[in-house]
Coordinates of C-alpha atoms in Angstrom, one line a residue:
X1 CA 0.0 0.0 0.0
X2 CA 1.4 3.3 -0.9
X3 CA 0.3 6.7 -1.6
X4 CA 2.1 8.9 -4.2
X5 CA 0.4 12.9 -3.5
X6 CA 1.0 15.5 -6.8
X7 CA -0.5 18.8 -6.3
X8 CA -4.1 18.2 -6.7
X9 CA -4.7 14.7 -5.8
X10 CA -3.4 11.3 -4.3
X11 CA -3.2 8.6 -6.0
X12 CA -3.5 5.3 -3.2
X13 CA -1.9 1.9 -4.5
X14 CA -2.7 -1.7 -3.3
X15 CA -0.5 -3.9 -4.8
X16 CA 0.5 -7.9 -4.7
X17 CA 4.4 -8.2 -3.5
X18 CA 4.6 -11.5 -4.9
X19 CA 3.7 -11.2 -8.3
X20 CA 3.3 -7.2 -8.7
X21 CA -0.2 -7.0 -9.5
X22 CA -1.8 -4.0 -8.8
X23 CA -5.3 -5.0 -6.7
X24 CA -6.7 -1.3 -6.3
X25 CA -6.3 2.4 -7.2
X26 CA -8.1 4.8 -5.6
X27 CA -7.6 9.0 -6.7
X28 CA -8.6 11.1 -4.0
X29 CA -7.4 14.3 -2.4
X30 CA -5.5 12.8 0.7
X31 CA -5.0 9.1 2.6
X32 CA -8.1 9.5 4.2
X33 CA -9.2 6.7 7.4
X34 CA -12.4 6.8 6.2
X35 CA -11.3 6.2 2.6
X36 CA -8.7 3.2 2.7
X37 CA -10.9 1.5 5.5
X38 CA -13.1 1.6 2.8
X39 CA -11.0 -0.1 -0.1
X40 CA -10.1 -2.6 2.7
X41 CA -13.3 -3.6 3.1
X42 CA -13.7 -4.1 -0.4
X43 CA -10.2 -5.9 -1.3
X44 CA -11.9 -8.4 1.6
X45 CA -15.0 -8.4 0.3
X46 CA -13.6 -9.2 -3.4
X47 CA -11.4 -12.3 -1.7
X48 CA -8.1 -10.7 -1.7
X49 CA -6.6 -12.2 1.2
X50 CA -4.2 -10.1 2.9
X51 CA -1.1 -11.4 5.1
X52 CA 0.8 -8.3 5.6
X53 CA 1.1 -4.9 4.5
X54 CA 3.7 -2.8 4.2
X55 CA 2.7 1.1 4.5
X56 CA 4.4 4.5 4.7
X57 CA 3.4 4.8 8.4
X58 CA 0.4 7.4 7.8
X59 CA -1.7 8.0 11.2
X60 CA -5.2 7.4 9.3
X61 CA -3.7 4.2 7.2
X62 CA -2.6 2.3 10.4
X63 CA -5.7 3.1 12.0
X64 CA -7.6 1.9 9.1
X65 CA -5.7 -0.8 8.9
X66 CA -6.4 -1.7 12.5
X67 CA -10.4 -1.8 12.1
X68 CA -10.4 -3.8 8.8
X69 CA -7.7 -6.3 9.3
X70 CA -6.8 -6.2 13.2
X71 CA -4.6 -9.1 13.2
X72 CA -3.1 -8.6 10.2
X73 CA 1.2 -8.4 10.2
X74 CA 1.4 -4.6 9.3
X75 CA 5.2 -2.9 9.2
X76 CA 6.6 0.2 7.8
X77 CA 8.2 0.8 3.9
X78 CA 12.1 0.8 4.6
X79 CA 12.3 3.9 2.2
X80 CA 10.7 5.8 4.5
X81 CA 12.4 4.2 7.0
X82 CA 15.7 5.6 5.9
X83 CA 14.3 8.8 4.5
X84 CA 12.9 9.5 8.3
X85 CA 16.1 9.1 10.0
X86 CA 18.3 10.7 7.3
X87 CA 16.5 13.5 7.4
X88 CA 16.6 13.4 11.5
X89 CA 21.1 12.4 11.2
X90 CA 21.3 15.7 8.7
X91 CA 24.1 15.4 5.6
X92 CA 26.9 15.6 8.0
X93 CA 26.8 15.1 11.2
X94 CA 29.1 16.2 13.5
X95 CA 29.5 13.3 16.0
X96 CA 31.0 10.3 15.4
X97 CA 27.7 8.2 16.6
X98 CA 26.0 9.9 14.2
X99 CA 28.5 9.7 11.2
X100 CA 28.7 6.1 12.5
X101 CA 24.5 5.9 12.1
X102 CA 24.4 7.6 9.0
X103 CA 25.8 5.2 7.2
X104 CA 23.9 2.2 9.0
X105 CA 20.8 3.5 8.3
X106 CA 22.3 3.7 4.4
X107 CA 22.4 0.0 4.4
X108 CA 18.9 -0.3 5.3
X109 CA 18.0 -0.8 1.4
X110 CA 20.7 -3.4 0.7
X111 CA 18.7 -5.8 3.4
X112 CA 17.6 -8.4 1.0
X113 CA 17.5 -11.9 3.2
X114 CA 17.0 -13.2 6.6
X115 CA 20.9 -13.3 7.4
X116 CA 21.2 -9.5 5.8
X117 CA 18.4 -8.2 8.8
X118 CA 20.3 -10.0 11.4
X119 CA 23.4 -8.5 10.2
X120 CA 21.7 -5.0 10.3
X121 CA 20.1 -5.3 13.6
X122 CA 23.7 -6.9 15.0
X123 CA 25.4 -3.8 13.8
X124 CA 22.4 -1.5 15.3
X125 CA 22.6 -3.3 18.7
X126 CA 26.5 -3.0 18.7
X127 CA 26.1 0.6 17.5
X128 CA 23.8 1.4 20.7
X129 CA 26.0 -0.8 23.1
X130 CA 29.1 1.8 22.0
X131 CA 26.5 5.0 22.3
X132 CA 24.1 4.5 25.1
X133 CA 25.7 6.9 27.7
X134 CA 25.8 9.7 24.9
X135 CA 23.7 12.3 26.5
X136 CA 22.2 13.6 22.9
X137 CA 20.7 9.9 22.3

């Protein structure tokens, strides 16, 4: 599920990871609860069966998903993942911890298999272990 917003309008994408296929397109002017509650209901009601979905972390889309799918696995696009926190670590940050963070949240995108996320999170743990005292963290 993802939305792309131009100047006007939104478009909202459901779409098969498996094979690609795009199950629903709704324009509209904004990811609205009431709205993609709505085209949840109907990709149920049309016998899509969901397993997961994978979202940009929008308020009114986790809340919609939540009351149409409650035990649905739901987690969060790593794009926006790393866009969110390279936007938080700034170009060039001035501490080591955060140079250090900067570029493991760069590697985010190269996570392909199991053994690559336990890699990651290994590296994040250690990174914390070196950094927890920091005062800024």
């Amino acid at each position: 599920m993802d939305a792309t917003y131009f100047r006007q309008f939104c478009v909202v994408c459901y779409q098969d990871d498996e094979d690609g296929y795009t199950q629903l397109i709704r324009i509209t002017d904004g990811g609205h609860f009431t709205e993609i509650r709505e085209d949840l209901d109907n990709l149920i009601k049309l016998g899509v069966h969901i397993e997961s979905i994978t979202t940009d972390g929008h308020k009114s889309a986790l809340k919609a998903i939540k009351k149409a799918l409650p035990d649905v696995t739901v987690q969060r696009c790593l794009i926006h993942i790393q866009r969110m926190c390279l936007l938080w670590l700034t170009r060039f940050p001035k501490h080591l911890a955060g140079m250090e963070l900067r570029t493991l949240v760069l590697m985010l995108l190269k996570i392909k298999t199991s053994n690559d996320r336990l890699w990651w999170m290994g590296e994040l743990v250690h990174w914390n272990d070196r950094y927890k005292e920091c005062k800024f963290l």
